[in-house]
XYZ file of C-alpha atoms in Angstrom:
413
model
C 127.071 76.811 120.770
C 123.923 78.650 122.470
C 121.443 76.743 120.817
C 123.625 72.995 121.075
C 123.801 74.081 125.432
C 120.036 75.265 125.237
C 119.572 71.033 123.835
C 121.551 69.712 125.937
C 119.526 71.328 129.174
C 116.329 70.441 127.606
C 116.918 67.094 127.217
C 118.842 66.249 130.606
C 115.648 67.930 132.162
C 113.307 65.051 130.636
C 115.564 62.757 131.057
C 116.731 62.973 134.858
C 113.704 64.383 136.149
C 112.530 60.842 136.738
C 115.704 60.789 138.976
C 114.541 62.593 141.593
C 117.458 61.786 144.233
C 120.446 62.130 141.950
C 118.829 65.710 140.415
C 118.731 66.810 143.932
C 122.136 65.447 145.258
C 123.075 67.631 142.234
C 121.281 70.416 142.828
C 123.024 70.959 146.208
C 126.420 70.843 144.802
C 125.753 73.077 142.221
C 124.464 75.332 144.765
C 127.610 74.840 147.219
C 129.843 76.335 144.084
C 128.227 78.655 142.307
C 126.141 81.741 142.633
C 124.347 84.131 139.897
C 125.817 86.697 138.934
C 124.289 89.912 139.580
C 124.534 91.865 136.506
C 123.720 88.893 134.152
C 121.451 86.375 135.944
C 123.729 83.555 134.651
C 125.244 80.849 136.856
C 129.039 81.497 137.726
C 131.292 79.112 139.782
C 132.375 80.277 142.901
C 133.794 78.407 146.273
C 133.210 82.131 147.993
C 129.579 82.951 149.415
C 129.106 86.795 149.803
C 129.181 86.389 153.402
C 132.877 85.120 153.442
C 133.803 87.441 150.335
C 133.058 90.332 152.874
C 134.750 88.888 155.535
C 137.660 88.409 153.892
C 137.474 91.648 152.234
C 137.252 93.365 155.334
C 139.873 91.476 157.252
C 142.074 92.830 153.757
C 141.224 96.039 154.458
C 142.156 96.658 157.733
C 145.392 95.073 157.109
C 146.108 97.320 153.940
C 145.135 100.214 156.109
C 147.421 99.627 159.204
C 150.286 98.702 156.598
C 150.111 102.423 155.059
C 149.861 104.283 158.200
C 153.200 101.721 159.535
C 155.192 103.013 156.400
C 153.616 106.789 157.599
C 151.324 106.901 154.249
C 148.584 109.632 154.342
C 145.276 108.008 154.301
C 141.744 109.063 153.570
C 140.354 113.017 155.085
C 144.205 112.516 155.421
C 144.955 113.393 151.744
C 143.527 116.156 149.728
C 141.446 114.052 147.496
C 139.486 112.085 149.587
C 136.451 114.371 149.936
C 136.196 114.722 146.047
C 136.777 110.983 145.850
C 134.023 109.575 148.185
C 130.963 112.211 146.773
C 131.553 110.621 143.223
C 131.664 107.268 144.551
C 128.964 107.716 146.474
C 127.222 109.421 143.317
C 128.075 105.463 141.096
C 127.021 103.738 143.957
C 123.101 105.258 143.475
C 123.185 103.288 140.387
C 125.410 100.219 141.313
C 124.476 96.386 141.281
C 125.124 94.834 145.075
C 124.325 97.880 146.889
C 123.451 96.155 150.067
C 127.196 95.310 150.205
C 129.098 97.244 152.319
C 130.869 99.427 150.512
C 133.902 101.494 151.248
C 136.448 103.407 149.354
C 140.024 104.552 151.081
C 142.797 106.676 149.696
C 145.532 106.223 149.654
C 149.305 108.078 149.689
C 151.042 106.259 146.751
C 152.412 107.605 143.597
C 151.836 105.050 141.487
C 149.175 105.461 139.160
C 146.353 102.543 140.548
C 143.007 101.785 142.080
C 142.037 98.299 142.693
C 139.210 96.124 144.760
C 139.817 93.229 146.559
C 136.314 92.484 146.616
C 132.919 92.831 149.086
C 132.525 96.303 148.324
C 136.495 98.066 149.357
C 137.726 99.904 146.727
C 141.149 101.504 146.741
C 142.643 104.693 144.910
C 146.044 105.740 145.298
C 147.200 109.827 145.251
C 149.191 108.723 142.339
C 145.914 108.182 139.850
C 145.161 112.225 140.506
C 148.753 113.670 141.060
C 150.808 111.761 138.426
C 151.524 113.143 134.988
C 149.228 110.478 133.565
C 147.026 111.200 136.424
C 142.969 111.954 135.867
C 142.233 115.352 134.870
C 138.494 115.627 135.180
C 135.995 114.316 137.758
C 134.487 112.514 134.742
C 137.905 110.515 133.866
C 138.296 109.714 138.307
C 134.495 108.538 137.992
C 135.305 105.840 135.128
C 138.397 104.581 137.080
C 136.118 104.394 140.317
C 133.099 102.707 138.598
C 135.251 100.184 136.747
C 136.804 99.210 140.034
C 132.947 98.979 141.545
C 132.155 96.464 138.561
C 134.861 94.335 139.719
C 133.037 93.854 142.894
C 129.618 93.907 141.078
C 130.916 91.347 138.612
C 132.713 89.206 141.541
C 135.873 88.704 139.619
C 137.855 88.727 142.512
C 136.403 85.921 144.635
C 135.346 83.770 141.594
C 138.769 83.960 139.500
C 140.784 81.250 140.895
C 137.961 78.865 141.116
C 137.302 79.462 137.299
C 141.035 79.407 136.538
C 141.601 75.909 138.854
C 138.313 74.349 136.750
C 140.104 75.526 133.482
C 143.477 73.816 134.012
C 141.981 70.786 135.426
C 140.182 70.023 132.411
C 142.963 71.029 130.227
C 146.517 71.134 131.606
C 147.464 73.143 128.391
C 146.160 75.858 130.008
C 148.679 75.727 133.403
C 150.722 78.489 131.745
C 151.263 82.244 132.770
C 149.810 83.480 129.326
C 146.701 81.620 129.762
C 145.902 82.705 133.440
C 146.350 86.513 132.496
C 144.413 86.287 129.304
C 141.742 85.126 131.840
C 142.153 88.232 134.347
C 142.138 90.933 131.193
C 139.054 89.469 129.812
C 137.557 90.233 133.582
C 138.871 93.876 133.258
C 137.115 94.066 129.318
C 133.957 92.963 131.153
C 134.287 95.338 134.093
C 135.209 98.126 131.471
C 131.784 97.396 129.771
C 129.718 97.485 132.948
C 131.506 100.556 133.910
C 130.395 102.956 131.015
C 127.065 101.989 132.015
C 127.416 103.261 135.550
C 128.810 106.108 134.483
C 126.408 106.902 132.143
C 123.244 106.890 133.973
C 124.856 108.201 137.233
C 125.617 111.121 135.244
C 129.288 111.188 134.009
C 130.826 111.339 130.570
C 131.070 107.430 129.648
C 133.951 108.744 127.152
C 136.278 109.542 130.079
C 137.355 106.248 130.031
C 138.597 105.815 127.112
C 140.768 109.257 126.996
C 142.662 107.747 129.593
C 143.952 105.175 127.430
C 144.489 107.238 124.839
C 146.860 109.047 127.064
C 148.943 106.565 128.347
C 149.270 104.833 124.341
C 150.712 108.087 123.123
C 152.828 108.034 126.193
C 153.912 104.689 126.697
C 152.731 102.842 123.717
C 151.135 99.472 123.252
C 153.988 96.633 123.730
C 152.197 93.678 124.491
C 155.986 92.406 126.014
C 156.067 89.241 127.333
C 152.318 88.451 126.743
C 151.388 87.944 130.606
C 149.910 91.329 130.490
C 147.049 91.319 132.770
C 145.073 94.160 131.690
C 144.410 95.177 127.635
C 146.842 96.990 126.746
C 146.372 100.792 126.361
C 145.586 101.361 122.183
C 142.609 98.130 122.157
C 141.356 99.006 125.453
C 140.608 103.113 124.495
C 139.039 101.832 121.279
C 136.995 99.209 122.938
C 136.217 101.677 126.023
C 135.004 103.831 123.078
C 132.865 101.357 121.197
C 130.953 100.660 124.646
C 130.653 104.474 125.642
C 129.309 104.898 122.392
C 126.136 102.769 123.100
C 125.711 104.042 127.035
C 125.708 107.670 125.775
C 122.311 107.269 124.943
C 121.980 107.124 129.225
C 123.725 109.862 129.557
C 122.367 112.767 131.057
C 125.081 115.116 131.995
C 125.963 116.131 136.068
C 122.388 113.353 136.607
C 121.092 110.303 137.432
C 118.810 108.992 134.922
C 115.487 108.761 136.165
C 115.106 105.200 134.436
C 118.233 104.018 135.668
C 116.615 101.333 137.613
C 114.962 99.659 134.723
C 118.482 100.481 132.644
C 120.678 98.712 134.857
C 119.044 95.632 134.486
C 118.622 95.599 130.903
C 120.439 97.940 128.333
C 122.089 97.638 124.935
C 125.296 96.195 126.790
C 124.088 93.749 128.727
C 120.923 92.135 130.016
C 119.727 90.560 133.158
C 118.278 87.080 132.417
C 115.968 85.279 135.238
C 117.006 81.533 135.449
C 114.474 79.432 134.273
C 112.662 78.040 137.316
C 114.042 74.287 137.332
C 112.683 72.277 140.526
C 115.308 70.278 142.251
C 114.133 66.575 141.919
C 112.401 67.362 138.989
C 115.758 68.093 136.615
C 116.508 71.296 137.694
C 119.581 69.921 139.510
C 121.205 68.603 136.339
C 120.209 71.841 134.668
C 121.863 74.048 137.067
C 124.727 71.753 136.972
C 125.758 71.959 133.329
C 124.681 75.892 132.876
C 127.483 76.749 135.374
C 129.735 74.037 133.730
C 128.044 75.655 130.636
C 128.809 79.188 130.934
C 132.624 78.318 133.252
C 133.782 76.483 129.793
C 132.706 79.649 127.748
C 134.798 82.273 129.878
C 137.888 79.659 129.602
C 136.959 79.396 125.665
C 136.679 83.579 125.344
C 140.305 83.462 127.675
C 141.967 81.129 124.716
C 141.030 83.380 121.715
C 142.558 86.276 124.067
C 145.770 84.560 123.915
C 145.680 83.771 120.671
C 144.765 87.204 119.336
C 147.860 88.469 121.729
C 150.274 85.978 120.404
C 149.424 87.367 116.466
C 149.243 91.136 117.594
C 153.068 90.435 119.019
C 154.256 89.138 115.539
C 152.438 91.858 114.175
C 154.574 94.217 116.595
C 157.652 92.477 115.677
C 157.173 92.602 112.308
C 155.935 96.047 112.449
C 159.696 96.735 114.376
C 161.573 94.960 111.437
C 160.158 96.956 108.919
C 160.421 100.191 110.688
C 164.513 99.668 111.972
C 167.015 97.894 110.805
C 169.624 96.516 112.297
C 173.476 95.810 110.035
C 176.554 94.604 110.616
C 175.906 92.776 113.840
C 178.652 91.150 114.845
C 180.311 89.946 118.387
C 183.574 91.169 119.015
C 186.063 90.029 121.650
C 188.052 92.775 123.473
C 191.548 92.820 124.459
C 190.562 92.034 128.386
C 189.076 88.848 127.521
C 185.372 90.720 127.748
C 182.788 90.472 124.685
C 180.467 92.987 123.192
C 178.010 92.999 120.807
C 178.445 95.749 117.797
C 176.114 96.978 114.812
C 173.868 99.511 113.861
C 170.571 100.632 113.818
C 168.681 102.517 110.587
C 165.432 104.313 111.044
C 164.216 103.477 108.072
C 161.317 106.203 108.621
C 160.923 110.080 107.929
C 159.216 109.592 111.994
C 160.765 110.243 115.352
C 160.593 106.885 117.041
C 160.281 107.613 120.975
C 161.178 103.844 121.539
C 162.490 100.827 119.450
C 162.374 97.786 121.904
C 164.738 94.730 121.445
C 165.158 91.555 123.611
C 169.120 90.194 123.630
C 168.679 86.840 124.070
C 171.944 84.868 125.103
C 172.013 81.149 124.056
C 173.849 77.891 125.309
C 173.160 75.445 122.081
C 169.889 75.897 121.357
C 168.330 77.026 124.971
C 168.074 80.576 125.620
C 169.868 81.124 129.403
C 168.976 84.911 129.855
C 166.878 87.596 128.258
C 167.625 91.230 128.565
C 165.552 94.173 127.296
C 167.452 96.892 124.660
C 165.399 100.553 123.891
C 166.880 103.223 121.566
C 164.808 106.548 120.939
C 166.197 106.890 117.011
C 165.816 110.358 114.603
C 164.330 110.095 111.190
C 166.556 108.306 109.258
C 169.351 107.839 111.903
C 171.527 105.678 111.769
C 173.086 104.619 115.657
C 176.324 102.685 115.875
C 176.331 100.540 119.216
C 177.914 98.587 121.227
C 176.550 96.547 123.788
C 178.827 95.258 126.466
C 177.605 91.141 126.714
C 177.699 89.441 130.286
C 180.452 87.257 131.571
C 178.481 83.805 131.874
C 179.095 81.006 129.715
C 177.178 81.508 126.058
C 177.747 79.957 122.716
C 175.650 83.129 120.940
C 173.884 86.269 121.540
C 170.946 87.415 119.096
C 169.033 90.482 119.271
C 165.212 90.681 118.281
C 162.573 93.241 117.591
C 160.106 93.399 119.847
C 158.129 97.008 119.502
C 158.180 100.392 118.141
C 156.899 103.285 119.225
C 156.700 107.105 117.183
C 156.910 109.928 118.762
C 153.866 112.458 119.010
C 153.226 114.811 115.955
């Protein structure tokens, strides 16, 4: 594919540069919808310049800000984590892409466990990533959180996603689909998890902290990948993956420093590398290069955003089947109760010497062969149990009920 698009350029240079009007018409359009990206060099489609990226951003932020202190949320000096918060951001920013942006970081009174960006340099951390009981523990695991969210905004995923995603589905309405559009967004989190180890590394924090986070929250929560429109990799593929990457940008790592090279590292390391365009003239073919390098590298990320959804459409029969195996379910039967109401009866066998903290089920109720309504089912079963149940069935109009695996998940040794 690299070396077909590398033809492709070459030629359309030789051949349009004798079309000096058209390359240049071309080159301004290209221009008007794309910028490079700062961490790679390459061309990326975008309808956002920086300038309105920060305005917008801003404009977010103030709203976000006077919505928290309306519902009476602490904010900030406010809470008791800000000051500890803003010195290691400050500490990732030393070694950030974009630093003339400008930046900001707020906290935030929330107990759910999140940070996010929305872009132009405002990050966002809520209490609830310190205080929960999946919370960060070290300054280290805070610091990966932080510098993932600052490769967001380094990476400009969120100004340049819907443009990509619109591009996508225009040239292929196959991809108009929920599945699609979040296999899109949780390749952008894999590629701001892969910048991030690299900040983290050569500002001085353990690039592995990452990755123990996920670990956490798999052998709390498991690994369901549900409904497939899960917008960020789901907890067991992202620790190992985290860990692959940390791996490399340990050899950065200086402990409680910044690496004195880290200059020369953040623009070219094992992970990634910064690659100068090649200097094109407009009117002399580099419009028609430009032009089908950021067509080039838009139909790449929607390629890379298909095999995600196919890989999570086999690891969810792999679940499934996983779930079959592990519990089965006899005797299921509907029964009709002396009230006129229905319920649906049988019983599930742990097959397994293990503790299984979850089994996960979906009862699907069906009129012919459409399925009207979906409900979730989750048993925590013994070793070897065997759980008689009855599940009392809705009052809507149905010609059949099933019940399907969906996930397991074994308790902790």
């Amino acid at each position: 594919m690299a070396r077909l698009k590398k033809s492709i350029l070459i030629l359309s240079f030789f051949v349009l540069s004798a079309c000096s009007s058209l390359d240049k018409g071309l080159m301004n359009v290209t221009n008007g919808v794309s910028s490079y990206d700062s961490v790679t060099g390459e061309r990326q489609l975008s309808l956002i310049s920086e300038e309105e990226e920060i305005r917008k951003a801003t404009e977010r932020t103030a709203a976000l800000l006077a919505d928290a202190k309306e519902k009476d949320q602490k904010i900030d000096s406010d809470t008791p984590h800000y000051e500890r918060v803003k010195r290691i951001f400050d500490r990732l920013l030393m070694v950030a892409h974009r630093q003339h942006l400008p930046w900001e970081i707020h906290v935030v009174e929330d107990e759910r466990f999140n940070a996010f960006t929305i872009g132009g340099g405002k990050v966002f951390i809520n209490t609830g990533l310190i205080d929960s009981s999946l919370g960060v523990r070290t300054d280290d695991e805070l610091a990966a959180v932080i510098a993932h969210e600052i490769a967001h905004v380094t990476a400009r995923h969120a100004s340049e996603t819907r443009t990509k995603l619109a591009v996508a589905q225009l040239a292929d309405s196959d991809l108009k689909n929920q599945v699609f559009e979040a296999s899109f967004t949780t390749n952008q989190e894999k590629e701001a998890d892969k910048y991030a180890v690299i900040y983290l590394a050569l500002a001085g924090f353990d690039p592995q902290s990452a990755s123990e986070i996920w670990k956490r929250h798999d052998q709390k929560l498991g690994s369901n990948v549900g409904n497939l429109a899960y917008t960020h990799p789901i907890y067991d593929e992202r620790a190992e993956e985290v860990a692959m990457h940390a791996n490399t940008a340990t050899n950065y790592y200086i402990p409680n420093q910044i690496n004195p090279n880290q200059e020369e590292l953040k623009l070219c390391n094992e992970i990634y590398c910064y690659e100068q365009a090649p200097e094109y003239k407009a009117g002399e073919g580099g419009g028609i290069v430009a032009f089908f390098d950021t067509l080039g590298n838009a139909f790449a990320e929607s390629m890379d955003a298909k095999k995600e959804q196919n890989k999570r459409l086999l690891r969810k029969q792999e679940q499934q089947s996983l779930a079959r195996r592990t519990v089965r379910v006899d005797n299921l039967q509907l029964k009709s109760l002396s009230n006129g109401q229905k319920q649906l009866v049988g019983k599930l066998v742990n097959t397994t010497t293990k503790n299984i903290s979850s089994v996960k089920f979906t009862l699907m109720y069906w009129s012919q062969k459409k399925v009207i309504l979906q409900m979730p089912i989750e048993k925590e079963l013994m070793p070897r149990e065997e759980f008689n149940f009855s599940i009392p069935l809705k009052s809507i109009n149905f010609s059949n009920v099933s019940l399907t695996h969906e996930h397991v998940n074994f308790a902790e040794n």
